[in-house]
Short mmCIF file of C-alpha atoms in Angstrom, two decimals:
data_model
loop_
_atom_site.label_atom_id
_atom_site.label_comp_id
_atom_site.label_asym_id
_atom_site.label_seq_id
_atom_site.Cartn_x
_atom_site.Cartn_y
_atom_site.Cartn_z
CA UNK A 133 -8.51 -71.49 11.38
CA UNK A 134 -5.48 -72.30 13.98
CA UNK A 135 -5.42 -75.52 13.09
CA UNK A 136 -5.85 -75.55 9.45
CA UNK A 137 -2.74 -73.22 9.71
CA UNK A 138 -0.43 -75.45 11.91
CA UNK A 139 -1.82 -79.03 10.09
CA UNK A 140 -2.77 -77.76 7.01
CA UNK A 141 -6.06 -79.85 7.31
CA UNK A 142 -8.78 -78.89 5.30
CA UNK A 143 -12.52 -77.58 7.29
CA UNK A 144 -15.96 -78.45 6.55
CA UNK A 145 -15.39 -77.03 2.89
CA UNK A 146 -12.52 -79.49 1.92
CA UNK A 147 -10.50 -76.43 1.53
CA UNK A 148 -7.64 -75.17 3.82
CA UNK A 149 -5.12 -72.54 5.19
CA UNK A 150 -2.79 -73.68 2.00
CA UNK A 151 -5.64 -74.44 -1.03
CA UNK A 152 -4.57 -72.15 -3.56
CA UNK A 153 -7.27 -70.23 -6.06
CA UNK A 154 -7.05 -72.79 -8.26
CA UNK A 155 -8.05 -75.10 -6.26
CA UNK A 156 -10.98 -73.95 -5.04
CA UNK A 157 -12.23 -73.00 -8.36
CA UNK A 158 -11.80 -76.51 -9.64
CA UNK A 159 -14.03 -77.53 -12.43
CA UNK A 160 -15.92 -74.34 -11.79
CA UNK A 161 -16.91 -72.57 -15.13
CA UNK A 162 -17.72 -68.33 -14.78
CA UNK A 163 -18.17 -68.31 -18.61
CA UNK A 164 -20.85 -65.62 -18.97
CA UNK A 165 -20.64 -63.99 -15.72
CA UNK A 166 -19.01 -60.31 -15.16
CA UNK A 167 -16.52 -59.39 -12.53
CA UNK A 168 -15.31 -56.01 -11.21
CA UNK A 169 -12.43 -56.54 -9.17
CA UNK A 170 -11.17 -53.77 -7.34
CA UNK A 171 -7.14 -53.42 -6.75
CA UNK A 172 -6.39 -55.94 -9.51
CA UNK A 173 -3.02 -55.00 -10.33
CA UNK A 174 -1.29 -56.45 -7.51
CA UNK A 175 -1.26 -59.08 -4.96
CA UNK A 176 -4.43 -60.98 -4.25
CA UNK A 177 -6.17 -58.93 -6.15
CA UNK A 178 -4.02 -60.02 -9.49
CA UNK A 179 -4.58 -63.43 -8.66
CA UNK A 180 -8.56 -63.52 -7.88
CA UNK A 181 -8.56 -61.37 -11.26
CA UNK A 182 -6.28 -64.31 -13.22
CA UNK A 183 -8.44 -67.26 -11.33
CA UNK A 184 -11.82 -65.35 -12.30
CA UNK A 185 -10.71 -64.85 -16.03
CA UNK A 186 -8.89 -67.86 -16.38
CA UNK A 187 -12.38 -69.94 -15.21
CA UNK A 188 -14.08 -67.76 -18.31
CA UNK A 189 -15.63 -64.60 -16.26
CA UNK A 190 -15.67 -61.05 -18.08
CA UNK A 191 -13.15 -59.23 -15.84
CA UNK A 192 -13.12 -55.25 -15.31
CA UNK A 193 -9.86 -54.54 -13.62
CA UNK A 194 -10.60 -51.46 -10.92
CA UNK A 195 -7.25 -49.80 -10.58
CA UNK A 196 -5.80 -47.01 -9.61
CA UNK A 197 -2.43 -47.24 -11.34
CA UNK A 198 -3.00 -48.42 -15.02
CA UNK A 199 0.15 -49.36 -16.71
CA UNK A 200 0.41 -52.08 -13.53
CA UNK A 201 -3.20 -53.27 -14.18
CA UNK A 202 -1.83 -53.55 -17.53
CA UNK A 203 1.05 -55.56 -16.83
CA UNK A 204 -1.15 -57.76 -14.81
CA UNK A 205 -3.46 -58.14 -17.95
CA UNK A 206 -0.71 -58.83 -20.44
CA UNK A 207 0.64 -61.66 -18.26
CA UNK A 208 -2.77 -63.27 -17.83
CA UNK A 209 -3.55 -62.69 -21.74
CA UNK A 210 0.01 -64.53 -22.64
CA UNK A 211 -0.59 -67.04 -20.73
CA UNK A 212 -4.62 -67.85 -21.38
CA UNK A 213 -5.59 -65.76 -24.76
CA UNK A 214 -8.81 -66.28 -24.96
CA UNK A 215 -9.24 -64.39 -21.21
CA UNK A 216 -11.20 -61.85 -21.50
CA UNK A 217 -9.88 -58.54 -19.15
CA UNK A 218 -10.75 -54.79 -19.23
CA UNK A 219 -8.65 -52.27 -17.47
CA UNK A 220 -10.72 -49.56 -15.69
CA UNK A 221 -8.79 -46.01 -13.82
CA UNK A 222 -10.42 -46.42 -10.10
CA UNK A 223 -9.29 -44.57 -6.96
CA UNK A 224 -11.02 -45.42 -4.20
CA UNK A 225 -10.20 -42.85 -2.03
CA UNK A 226 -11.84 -40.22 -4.08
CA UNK A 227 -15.49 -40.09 -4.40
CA UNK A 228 -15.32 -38.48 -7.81
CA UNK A 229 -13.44 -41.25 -9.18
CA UNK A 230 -15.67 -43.57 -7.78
CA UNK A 231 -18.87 -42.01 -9.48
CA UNK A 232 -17.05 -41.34 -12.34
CA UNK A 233 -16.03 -45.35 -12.87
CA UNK A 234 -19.46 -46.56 -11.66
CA UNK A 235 -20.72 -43.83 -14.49
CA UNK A 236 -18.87 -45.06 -17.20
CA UNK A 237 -19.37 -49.06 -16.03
CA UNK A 238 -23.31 -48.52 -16.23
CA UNK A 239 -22.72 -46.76 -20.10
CA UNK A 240 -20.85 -49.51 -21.46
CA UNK A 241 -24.48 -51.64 -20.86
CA UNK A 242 -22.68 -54.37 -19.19
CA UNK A 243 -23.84 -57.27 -17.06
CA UNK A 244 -22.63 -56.78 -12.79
CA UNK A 245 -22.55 -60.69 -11.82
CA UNK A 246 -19.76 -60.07 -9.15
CA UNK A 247 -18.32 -57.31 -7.14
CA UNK A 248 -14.94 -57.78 -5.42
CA UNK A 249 -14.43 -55.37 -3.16
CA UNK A 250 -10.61 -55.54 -2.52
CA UNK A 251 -8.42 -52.95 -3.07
CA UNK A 252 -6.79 -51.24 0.19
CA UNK A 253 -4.34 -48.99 1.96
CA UNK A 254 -3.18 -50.56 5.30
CA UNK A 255 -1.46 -49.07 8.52
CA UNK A 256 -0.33 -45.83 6.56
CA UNK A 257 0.90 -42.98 8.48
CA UNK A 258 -2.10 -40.24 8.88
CA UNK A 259 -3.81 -38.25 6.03
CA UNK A 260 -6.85 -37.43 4.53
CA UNK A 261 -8.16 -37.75 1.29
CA UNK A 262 -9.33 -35.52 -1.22
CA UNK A 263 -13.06 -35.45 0.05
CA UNK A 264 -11.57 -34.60 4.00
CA UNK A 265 -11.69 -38.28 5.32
CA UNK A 266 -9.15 -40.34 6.99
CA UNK A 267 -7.21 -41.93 4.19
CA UNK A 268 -7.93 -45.95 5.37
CA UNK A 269 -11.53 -45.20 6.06
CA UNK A 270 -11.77 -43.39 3.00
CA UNK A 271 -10.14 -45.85 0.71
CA UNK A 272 -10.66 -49.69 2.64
CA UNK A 273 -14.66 -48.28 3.34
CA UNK A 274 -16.33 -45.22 1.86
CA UNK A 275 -15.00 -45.74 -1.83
CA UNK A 276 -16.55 -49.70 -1.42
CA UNK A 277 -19.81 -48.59 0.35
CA UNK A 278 -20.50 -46.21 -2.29
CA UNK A 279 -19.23 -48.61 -5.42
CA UNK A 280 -21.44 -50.61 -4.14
CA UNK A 281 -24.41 -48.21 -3.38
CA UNK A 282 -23.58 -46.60 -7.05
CA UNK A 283 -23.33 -50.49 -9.20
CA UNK A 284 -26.46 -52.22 -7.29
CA UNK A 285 -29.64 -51.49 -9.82
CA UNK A 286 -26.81 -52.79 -12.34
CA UNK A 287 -26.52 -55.74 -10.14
CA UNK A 288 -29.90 -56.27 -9.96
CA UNK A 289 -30.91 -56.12 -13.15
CA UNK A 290 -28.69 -58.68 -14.14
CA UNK A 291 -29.85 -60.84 -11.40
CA UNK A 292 -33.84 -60.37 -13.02
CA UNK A 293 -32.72 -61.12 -15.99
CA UNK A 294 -30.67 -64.13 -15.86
CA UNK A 295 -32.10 -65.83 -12.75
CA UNK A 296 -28.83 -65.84 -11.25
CA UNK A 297 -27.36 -64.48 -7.87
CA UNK A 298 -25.40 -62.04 -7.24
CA UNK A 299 -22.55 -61.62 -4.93
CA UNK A 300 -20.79 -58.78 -3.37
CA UNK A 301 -17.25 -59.85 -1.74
CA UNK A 302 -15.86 -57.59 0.71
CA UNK A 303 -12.06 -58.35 1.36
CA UNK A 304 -11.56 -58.05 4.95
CA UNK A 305 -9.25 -58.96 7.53
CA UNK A 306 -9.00 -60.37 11.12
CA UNK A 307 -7.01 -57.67 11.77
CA UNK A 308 -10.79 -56.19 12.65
CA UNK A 309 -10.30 -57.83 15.82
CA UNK A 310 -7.83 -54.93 16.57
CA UNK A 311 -9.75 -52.10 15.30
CA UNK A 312 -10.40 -49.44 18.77
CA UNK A 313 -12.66 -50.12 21.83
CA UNK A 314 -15.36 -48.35 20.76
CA UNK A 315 -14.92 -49.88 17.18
CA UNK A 316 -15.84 -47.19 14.96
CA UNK A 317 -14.60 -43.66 15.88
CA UNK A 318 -16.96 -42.02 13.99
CA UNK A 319 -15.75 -38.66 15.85
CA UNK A 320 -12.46 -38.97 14.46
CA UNK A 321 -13.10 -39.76 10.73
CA UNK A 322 -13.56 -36.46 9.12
CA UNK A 323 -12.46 -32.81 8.91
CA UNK A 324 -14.42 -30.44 7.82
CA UNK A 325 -12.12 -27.37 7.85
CA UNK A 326 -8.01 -27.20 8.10
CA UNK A 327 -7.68 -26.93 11.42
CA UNK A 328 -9.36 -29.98 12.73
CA UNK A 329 -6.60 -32.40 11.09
CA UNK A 330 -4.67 -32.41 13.72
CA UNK A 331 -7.71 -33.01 16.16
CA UNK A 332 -8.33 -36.20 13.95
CA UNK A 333 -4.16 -36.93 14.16
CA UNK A 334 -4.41 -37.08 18.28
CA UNK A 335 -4.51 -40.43 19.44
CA UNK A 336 -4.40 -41.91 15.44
CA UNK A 337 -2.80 -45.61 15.21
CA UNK A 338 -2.36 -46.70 11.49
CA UNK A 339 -3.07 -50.34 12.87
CA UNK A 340 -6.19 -48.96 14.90
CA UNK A 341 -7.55 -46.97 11.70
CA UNK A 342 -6.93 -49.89 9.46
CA UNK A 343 -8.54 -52.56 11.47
CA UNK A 344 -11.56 -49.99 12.15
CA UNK A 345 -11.68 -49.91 7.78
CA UNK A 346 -11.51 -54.01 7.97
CA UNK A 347 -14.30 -54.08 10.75
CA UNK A 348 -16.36 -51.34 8.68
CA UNK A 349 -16.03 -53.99 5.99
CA UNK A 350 -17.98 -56.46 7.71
CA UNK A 351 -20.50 -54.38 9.19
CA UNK A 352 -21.27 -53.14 5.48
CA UNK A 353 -21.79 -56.79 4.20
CA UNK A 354 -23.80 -57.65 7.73
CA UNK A 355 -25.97 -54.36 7.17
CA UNK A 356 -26.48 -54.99 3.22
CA UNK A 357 -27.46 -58.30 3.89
CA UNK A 358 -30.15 -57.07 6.86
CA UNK A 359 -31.25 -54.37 4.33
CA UNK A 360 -31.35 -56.11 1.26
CA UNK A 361 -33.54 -59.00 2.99
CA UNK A 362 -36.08 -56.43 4.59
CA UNK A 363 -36.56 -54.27 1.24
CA UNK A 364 -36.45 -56.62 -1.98
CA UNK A 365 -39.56 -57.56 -2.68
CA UNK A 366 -38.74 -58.99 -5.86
CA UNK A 367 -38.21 -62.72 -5.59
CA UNK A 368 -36.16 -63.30 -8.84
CA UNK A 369 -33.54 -60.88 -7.47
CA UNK A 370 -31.07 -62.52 -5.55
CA UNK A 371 -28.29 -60.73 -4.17
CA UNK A 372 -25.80 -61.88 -1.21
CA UNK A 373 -23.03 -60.36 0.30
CA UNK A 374 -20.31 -61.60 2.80
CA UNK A 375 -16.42 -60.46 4.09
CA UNK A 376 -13.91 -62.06 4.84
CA UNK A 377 -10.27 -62.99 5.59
CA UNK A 378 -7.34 -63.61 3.42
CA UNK A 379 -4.93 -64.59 5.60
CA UNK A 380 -1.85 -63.27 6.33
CA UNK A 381 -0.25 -62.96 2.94
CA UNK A 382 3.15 -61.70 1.88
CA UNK A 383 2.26 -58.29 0.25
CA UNK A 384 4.31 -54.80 0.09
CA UNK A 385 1.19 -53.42 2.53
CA UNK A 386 3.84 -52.64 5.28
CA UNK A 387 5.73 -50.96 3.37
CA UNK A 388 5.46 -47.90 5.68
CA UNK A 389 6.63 -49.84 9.12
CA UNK A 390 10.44 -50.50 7.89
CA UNK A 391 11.27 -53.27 10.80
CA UNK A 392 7.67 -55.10 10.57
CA UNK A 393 8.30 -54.99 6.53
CA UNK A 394 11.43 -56.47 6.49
CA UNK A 395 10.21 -59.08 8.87
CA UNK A 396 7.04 -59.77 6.63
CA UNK A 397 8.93 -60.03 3.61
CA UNK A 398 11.64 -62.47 5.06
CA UNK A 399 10.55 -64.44 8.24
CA UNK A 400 7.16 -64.08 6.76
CA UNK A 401 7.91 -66.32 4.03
CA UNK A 402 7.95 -69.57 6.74
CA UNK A 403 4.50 -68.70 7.79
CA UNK A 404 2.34 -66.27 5.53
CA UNK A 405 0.34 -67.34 2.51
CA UNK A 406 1.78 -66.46 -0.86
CA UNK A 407 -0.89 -64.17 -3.19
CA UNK A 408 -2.10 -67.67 -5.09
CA UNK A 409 -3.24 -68.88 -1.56
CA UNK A 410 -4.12 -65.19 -0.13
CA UNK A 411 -6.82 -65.38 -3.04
CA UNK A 412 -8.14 -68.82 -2.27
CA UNK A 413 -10.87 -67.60 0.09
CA UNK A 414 -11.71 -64.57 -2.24
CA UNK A 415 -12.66 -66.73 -5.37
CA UNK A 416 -14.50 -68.92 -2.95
CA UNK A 417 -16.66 -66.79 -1.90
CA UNK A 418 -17.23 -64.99 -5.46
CA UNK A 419 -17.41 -68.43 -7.36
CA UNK A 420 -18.13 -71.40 -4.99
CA UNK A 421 -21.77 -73.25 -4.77
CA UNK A 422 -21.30 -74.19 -0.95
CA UNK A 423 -21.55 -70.15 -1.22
CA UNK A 424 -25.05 -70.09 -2.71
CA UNK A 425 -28.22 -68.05 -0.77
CA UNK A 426 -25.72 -67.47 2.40
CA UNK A 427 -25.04 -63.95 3.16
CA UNK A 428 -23.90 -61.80 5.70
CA UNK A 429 -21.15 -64.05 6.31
CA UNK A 430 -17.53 -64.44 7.61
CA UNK A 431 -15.16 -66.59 5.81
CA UNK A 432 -11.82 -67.80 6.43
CA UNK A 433 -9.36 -70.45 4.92
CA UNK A 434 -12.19 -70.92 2.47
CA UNK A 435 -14.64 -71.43 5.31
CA UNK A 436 -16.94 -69.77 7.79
CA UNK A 437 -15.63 -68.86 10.82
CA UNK A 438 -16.32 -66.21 13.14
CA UNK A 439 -15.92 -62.55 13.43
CA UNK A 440 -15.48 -60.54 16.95
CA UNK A 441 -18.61 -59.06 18.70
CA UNK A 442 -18.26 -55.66 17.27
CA UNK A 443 -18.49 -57.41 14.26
CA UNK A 444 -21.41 -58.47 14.86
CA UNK A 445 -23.25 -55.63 16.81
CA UNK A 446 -26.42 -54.84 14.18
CA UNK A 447 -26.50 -51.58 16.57
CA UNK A 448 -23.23 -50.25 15.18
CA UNK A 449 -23.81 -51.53 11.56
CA UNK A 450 -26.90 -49.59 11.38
CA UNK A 451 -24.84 -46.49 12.65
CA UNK A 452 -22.12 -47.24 10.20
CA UNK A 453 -24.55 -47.34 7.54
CA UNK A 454 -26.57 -44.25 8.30
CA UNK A 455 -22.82 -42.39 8.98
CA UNK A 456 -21.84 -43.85 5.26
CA UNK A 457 -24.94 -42.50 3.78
CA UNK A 458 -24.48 -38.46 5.67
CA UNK A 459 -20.89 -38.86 3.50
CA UNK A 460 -21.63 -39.67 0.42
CA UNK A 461 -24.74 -37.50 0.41
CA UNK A 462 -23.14 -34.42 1.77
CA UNK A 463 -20.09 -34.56 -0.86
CA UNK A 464 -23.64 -34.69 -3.24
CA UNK A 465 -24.87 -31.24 -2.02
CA UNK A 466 -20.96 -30.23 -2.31
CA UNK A 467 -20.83 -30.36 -6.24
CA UNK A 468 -21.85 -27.48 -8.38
#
């Protein structure tokens, strides 16, 4: 990855640190395949929606501010009519809204070819979300592990029925490789009553908690994969799932560190990828053959590469997973 940043010279994919979406995509037709892509009204998440839609994939647009997904959309539209966009209300850092989209997905009787697990909050200062849960984990993790969870008989089905995999993308981030030294502190991720928010506030980094969200990503994809192998018995259901890394890519996510965002935004110009290239890797992974049957993969610059050891540790996926599940289960036995 170094060096296809400094030379610009392309891996064992053909593809490099500056291919752009469109170039990876190249000659690659998505015409009948469906696309949820979450956080699709900005940044890379606007662009792997354009590059999906623009290649001919049914694209739901999983966002938590409409009238920008809309923007987004009318762009695309104006510039490639016959792209073919839905606009969706998503906020993944409430579990209600989750349920509620993946409710109202599975009613409208359409196909699941593709999930894009994207959207994200990153290095915000401390808070919790509606459900009691650390605001990064709860929006760059939970909401994903249970879209996911919620959309995957959809997924399946699809897969029966038109003898085609499918493929779960979770947007990551080597900023994973910063996440803290016991990699998951699953101690520190919830509150159950008022007056343990400020327990979870002592000792919280916004860079710790979001690279602990980016190396939950992984796990999730390493753990699906391990899962999905050991309990699908079905042979015509095919199913992968792999993370990976962007790049560093000029986006307004440091908007809350005012020196590092100013930096970003103007030195970062000279050595951060722009959205178009930010993307590359994401339609790669969700569109590419040389991406066929792998899964529980790593990808950067539109190639695998490799994760850190706690990315890799089955141990704490397995924990992760389990600690995932007691979440979404107990905010089950929470409704009326």
């Amino acid at each position: 990855m170094i060096t296809s940043w400094l030379l610009g010279r392309p891996g064992k994919s053909g593809f490099s640190w500056s291919s752009t979406a469109d170039h990876v995509t190249q000659g690659i037709s998505a015409a009948g395949l469906t696309a949820i892509v979450t956080g699709a009204s900005s940044g890379i998440g606007s662009k792997t929606a354009r590059t999906l839609a623009l290649r001919g994939a049914h694209v739901v647009m999983a966002d938590r501010s409409l009238p920008a997904a809309q923007a987004v959309r009318d762009a695309i539209v104006a510039q490639a009519p016959e792209a073919k966009l839905d606009i969706m209300e998503l906020d993944l850092s409430s579990m209600a809204s989750v349920r509620a989209f993946a409710s109202q997905f599975i009613a409208r009787g359409l196909p699941l070819n593709i999930l894009i697990n994207n959207a994200g909050v990153m290095a915000i200062p401390f808070a919790l979300s509606k459900d009691g849960i650390e605001m990064q984990f709860a929006t760059n993790h939970l909401g994903h592990f249970l879209l996911t969870h919620l959309l995957l008989d959809t997924m399946k089905k699809t897969s029966r029925e038109s003898n085609m995999e499918g493929r779960i993308v979770n947007v990551s981030s080597d900023v994973h490789r910063f996440a803290y030294r016991e990699g998951i502190r699953f101690d520190k991720i919830t509150a159950k009553e008022a007056h343990e928010k400020s327990k979870l506030a002592n000792g919280y980094s916004s860079i710790g908690a979001y690279a602990q969200s980016k190396l939950a990503n992984i796990l999730h994809a390493n753990e699906f994969t391990r899962r999905f192998k050991e309990e699908n018995v079905e042979e015509n259901v095919k199913i992968t799932a792999n993370s990976l890394h962007p790049g560093a890519v000029i986006t307004n996510l440091l908007r809350y560190h005012s020196i590092l965002y100013v930096l970003h935004r103007t030195l970062g110009k000279l050595v951060l990828k722009n959205a178009e290239q930010g993307a590359a890797t994401t339609c790669y992974v969700a569109l590419h053959s040389d991406v066929n049957g792998k899964s529980g993969e790593y990808y950067c610059d539109s190639n695998l590469c490799e994760p850190n050891a706690k990315a890799k540790d089955m141990e704490l996926a397995k924990k992760l997973w389990d600690f995932s599940v007691e979440l979404i289960t107990s905010a089950d036995a929470s409704l009326p």
